Coordinates of C-alpha atoms in Angstrom, one line a residue:
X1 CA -15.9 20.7 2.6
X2 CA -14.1 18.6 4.9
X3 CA -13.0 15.0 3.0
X4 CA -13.8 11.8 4.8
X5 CA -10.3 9.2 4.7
X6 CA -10.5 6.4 3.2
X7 CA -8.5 3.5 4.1
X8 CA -8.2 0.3 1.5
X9 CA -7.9 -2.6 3.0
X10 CA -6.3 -5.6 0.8
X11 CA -4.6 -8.6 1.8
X12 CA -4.4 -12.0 0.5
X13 CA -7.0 -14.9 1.3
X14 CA -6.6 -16.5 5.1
X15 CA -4.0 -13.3 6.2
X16 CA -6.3 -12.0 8.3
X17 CA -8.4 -9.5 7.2
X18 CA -11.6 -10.6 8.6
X19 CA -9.9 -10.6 11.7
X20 CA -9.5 -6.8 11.7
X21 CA -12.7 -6.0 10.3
X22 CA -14.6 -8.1 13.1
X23 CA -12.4 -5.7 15.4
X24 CA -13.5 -2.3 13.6
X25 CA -17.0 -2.8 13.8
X26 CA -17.8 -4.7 17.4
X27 CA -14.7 -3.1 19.7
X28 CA -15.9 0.2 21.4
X29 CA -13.0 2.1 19.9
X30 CA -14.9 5.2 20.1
X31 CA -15.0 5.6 16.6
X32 CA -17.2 5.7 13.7
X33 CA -16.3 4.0 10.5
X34 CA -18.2 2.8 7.3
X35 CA -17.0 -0.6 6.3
X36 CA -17.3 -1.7 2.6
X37 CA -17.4 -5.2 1.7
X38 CA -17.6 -7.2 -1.2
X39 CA -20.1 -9.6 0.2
X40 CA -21.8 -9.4 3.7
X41 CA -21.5 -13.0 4.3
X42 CA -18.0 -13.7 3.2
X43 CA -16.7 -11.2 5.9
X44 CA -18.2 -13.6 8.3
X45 CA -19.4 -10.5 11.0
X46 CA -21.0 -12.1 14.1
X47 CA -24.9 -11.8 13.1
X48 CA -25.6 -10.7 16.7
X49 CA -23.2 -7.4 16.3
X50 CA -26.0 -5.9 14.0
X51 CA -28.8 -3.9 15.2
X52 CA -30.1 -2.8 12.2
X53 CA -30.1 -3.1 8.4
X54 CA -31.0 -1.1 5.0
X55 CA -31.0 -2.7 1.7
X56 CA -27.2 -2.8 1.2
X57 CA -26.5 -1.1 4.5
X58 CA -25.8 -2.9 8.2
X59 CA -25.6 -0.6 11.6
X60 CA -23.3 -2.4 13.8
X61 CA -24.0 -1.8 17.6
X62 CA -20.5 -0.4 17.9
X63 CA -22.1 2.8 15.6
X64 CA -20.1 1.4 12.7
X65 CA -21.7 0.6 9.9
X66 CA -21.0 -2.5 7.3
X67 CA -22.3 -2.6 3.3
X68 CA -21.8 -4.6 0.8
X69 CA -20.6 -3.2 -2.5
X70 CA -22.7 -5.3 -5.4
X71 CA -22.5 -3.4 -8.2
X72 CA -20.7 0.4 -8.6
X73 CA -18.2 1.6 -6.1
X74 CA -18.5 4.9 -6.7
X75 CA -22.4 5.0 -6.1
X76 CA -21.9 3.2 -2.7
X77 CA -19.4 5.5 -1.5
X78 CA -22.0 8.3 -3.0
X79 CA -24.7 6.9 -0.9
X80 CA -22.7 7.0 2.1
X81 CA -21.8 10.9 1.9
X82 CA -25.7 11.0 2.1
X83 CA -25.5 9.7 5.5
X84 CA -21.8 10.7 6.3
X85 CA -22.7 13.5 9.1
X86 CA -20.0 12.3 11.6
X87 CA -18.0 9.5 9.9
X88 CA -14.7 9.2 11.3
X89 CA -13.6 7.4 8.2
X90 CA -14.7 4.8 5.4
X91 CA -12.8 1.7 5.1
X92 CA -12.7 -0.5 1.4
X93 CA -12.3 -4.3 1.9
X94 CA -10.8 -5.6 -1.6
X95 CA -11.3 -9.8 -2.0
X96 CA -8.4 -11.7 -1.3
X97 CA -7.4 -11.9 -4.8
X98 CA -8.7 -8.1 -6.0
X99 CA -5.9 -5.6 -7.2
X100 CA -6.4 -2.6 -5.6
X101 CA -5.3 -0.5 -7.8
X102 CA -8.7 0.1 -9.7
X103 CA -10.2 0.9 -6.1
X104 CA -7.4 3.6 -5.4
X105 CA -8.2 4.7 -9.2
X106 CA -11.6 5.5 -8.0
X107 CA -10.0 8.9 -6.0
X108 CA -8.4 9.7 -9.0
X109 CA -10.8 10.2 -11.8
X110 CA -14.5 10.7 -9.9
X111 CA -14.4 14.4 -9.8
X112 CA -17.5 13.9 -7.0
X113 CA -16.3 11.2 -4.9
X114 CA -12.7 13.1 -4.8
X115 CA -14.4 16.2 -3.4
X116 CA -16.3 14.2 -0.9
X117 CA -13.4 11.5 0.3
X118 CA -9.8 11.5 0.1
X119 CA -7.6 7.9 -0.2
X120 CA -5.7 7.8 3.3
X121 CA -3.8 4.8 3.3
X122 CA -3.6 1.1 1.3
X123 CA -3.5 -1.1 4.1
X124 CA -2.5 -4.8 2.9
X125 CA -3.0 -7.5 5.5
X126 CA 0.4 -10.1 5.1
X127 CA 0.4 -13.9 6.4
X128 CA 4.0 -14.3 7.7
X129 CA 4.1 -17.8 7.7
X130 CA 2.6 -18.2 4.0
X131 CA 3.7 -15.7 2.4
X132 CA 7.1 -16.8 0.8
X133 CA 4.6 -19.8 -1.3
X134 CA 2.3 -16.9 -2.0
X135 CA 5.1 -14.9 -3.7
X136 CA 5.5 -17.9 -6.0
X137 CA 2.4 -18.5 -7.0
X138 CA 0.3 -15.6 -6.9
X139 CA 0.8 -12.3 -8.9
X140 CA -1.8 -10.6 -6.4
X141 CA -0.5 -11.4 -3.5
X142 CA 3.1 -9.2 -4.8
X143 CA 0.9 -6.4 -6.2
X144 CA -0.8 -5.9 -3.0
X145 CA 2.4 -5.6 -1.8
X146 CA 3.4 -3.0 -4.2
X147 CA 0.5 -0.7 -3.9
X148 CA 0.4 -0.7 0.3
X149 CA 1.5 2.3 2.1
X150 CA 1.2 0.1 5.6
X151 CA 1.3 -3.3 5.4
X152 CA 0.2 -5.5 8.4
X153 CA 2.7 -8.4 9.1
X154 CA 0.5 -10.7 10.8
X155 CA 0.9 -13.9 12.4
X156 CA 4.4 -13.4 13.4
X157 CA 4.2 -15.6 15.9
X158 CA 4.0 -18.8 13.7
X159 CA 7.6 -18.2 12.4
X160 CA 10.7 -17.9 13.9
X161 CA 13.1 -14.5 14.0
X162 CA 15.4 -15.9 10.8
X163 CA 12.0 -16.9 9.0
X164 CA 10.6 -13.0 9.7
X165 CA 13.7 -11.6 8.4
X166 CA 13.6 -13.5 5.0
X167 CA 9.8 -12.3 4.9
X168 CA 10.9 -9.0 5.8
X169 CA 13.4 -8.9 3.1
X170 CA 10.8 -10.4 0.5
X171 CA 8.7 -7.4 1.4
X172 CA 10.9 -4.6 1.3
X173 CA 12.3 -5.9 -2.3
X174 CA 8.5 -5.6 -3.7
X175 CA 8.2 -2.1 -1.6
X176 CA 11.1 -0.7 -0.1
X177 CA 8.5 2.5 1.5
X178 CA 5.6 0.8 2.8
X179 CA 5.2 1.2 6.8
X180 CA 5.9 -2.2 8.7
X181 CA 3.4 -3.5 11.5
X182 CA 4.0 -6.5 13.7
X183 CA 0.9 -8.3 15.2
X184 CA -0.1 -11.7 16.4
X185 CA -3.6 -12.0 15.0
X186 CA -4.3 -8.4 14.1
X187 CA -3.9 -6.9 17.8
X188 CA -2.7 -4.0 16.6
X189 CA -4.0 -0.2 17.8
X190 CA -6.4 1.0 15.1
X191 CA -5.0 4.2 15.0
X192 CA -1.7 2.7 13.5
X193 CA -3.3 1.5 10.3
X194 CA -6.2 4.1 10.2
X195 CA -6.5 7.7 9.9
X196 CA -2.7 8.1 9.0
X197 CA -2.8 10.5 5.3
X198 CA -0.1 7.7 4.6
X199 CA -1.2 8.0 0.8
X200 CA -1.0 11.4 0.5
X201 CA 2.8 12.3 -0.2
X202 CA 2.2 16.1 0.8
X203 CA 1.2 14.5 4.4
X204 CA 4.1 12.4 4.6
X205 CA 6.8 14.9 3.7
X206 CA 5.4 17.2 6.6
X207 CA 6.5 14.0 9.4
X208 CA 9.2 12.6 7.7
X209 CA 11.4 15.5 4.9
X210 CA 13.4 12.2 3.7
X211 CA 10.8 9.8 3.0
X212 CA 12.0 9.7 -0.4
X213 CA 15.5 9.7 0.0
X214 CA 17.8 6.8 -1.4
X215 CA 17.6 4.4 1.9
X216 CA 14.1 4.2 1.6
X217 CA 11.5 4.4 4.9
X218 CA 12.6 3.4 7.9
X219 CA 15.6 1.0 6.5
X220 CA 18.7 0.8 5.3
X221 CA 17.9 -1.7 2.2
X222 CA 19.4 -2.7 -0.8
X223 CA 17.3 -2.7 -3.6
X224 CA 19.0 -4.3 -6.2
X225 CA 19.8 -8.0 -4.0
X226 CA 17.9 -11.6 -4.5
X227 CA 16.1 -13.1 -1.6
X228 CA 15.7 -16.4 -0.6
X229 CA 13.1 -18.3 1.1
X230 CA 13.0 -21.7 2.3
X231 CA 11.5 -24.4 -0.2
X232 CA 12.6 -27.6 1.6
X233 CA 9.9 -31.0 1.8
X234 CA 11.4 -32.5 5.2
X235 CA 9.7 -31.2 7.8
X236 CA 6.3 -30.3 7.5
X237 CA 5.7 -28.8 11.3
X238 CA 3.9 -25.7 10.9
X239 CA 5.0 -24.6 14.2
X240 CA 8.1 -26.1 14.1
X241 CA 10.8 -23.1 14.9
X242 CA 14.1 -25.5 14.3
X243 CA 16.2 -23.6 11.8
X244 CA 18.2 -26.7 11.4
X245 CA 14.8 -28.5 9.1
X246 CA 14.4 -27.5 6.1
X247 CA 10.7 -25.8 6.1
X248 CA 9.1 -23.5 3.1
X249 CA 11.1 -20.4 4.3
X250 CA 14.3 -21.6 2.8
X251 CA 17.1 -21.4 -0.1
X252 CA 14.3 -20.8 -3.0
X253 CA 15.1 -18.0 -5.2
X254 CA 12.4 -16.2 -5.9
X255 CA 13.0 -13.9 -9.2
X256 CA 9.9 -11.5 -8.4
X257 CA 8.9 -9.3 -11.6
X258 CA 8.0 -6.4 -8.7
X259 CA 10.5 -4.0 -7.7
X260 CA 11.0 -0.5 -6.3
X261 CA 13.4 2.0 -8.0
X262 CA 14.2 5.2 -6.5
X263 CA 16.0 8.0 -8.3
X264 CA 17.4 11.2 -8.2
X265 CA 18.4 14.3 -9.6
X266 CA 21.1 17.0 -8.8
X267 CA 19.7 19.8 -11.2
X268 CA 16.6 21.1 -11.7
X269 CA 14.1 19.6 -13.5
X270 CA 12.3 20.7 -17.1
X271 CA 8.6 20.6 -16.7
X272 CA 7.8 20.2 -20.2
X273 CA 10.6 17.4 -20.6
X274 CA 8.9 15.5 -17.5
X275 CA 5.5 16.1 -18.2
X276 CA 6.4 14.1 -22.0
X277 CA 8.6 11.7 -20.9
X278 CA 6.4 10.4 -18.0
X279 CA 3.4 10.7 -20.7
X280 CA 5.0 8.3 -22.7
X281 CA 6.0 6.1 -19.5
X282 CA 2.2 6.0 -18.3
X283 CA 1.2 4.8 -22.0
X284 CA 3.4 2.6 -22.9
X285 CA 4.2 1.1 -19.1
X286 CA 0.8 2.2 -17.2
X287 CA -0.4 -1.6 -16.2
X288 CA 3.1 -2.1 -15.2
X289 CA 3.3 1.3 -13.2
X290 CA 1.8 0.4 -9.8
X291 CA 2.7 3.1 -7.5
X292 CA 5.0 6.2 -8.1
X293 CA 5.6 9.5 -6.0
X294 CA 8.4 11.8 -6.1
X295 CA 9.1 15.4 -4.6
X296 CA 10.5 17.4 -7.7
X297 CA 12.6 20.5 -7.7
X298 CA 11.3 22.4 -11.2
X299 CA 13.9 25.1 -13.0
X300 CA 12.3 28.3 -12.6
X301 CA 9.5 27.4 -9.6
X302 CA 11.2 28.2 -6.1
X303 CA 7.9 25.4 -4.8
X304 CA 8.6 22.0 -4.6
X305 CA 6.2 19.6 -7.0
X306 CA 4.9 16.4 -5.4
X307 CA 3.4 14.3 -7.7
X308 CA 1.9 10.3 -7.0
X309 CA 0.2 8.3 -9.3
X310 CA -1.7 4.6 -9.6
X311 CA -1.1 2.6 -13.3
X312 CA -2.4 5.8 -15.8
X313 CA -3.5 8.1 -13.2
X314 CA -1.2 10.9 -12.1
X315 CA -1.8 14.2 -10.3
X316 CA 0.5 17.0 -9.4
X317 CA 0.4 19.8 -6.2
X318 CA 3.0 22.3 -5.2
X319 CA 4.4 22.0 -1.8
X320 CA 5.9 25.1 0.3
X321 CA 9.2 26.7 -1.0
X322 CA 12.2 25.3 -1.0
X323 CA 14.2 26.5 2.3
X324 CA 17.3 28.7 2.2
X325 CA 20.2 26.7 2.8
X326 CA 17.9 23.2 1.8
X327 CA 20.1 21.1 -0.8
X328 CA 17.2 21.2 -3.7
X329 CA 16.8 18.2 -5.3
X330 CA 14.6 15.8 -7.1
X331 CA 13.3 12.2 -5.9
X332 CA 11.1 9.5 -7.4
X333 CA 10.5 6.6 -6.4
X334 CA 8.5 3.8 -9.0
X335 CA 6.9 0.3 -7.9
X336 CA 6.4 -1.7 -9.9
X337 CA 6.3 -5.0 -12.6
X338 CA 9.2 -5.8 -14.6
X339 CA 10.6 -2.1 -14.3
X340 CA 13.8 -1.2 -16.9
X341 CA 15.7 0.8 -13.5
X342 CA 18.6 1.4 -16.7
X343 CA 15.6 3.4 -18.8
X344 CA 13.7 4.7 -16.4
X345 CA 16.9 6.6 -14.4
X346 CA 18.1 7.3 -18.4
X347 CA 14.9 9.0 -19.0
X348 CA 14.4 10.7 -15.6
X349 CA 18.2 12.1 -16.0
X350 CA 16.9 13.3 -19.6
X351 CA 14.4 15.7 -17.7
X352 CA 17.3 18.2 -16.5
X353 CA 17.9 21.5 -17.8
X354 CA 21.2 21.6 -20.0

């Protein structure tokens, strides 16, 4: 049975989400996707886009179709299998302040549901001009962040290059592997944040062998620095571009509690030592444990073990062999809230053989 992707969609309030989903479901992209919204009306879809409606269900004139989601995800995704002859894909719209873990959970633990639809990619929508004051006062608006495999850096042209380069930096100190994308209010090709198997580890490691590796995805990035952003009450020109004035991009410190923390490991790796020790992380640390995937090379197993896993959930799937000649080695990577990178590369280090 061939899975439908799934794309979550998550961003914080006013970043422009409602922007892209008025583009999925009225641009003649050739496409068809099923869009899943918390409330119809909220979305704000152009009431003249819809030529037809059932119950929960709206057929756009694109061939997209829009539903709300008022009570149990899992039985609206259900009841669009039903109809899901020719989707293309489904995409998830999470409120502006929803964590989308629980949503990504949903692939996880519905035996059904996982047969039927896989979890492509956490898509999270960023405002590039707000988003240093969202950082300080919203906890959501980092763990969106954190879970995101691409995140959409939007209105980049409300801030000038030095401002994008603290945001930048702000981002990639919550999530040092997410996939970047600039746009100017969400003009971005579809196919770049759709349809890319960017959650699926196995996926990735086909395109890109060192996805894992110590500098991260497509940087060179220090985990372990403070940022700053700009915090200043002089000038209050939102389109002002003057790095001389003092606007809200500048010299705050901002301690966030969400960090990434990659590791390694030079010898092979126990599977019974792993298997408890990242037992007793998901436990005792689950909530805190946002995202985490690694690539693991297991004593005795010439296959490599990926495994990824949201908060509790974790699930495991051998990769090809390793190469003759390949440097075997084990990666993890952990996002996360108030992550212990002392304990967690003790007890990953503690998973060797001896």
């Amino acid at each position: 049975m061939n899975q439908i992707p799934v794309t979550v969609l998550t961003g914080y309030l006013g970043a422009g989400k409602t922007t892209l989903l008025n583009r999925i479901l009225s641009e003649p992209h050739g496409k068809k996707y099923a869009v899943i919204v918390n409330e119809f009306g909220e979305v704000g879809i152009d009431n003249d886009l819809i030529v037809g409606a059932d119950e929960e269900i709206f057929e756009m004139n694109n061939g997209c179709i829009c539903c709300t989601v008022r009570g149990d995800l899992i039985r609206v995704i259900s009841g669009l299998m039903k109809r899901a002859q020719n989707f293309d894909g489904i995409l998830i719209e999470t409120t502006g302040l929803a964590d989308p873990g629980p949503v990504a959970q949903t692939f996880f633990v519905d035996e059904d549901v996982a047969k039927r639809a896989k979890l492509d990619s956490i898509v999270t929508v960023v405002d590039a001009k707000h988003l240093p004051q969202r950082l300080k006062d919203s906890n959501e608006a980092e763990e969106q962040i954190a879970f995101a495999d691409v995140i959409l850096l939007n209105k980049t042209d409300l801030v000038s290059k030095e401002e994008l380069k603290k945001v930048e930096h702000a981002i990639r100190r919550i999530n040092a592997f997410a996939k970047i994308v600039y746009t100017e209010r969400c003009k971005v090709e579809l196919d770049q944040v759709l349809g890319l198997g960017s959650f699926d580890l196995n996926e990735i490691l086909k395109h890109e062998p060192d996805f894992l590796g110590a500098q991260g995805h497509d940087h060179g990035h220090d985990h372990h620095h403070n940022h700053d952003h700009a915090h200043g009450e002089d000038c209050h020109d939102h389109e002002c571009h003057n790095p001389e004035h003092h606007h809200e991009q500048h010299d705050h410190q901002h301690d966030s509690t969400i960090t990434s923390v990659s590791l390694t490991a030079e010898k092979p790796i126990d599977s019974s030592k792993f298997e408890n020790w990242m037992g007793d992380l998901r436990a005792n640390k689950g909530p805190d444990l946002l995202r985490y995937k690694g690539i693991l090379d297991i004593a005795g197993s010439n296959q490599r073990l990926v495994i990824q896993g949201v908060h509790m959930m974790m699930e495991g799937s051998n990769l090809a062999e390793w190469k003759v000649g390949v440097k075997r080695q084990s990666r993890l990577v952990f996002i996360g809230r108030k992550l212990d990178e002392k304990q967690l590369r003790e007890g990953f280090r503690a998973c060797a053989v001896t």
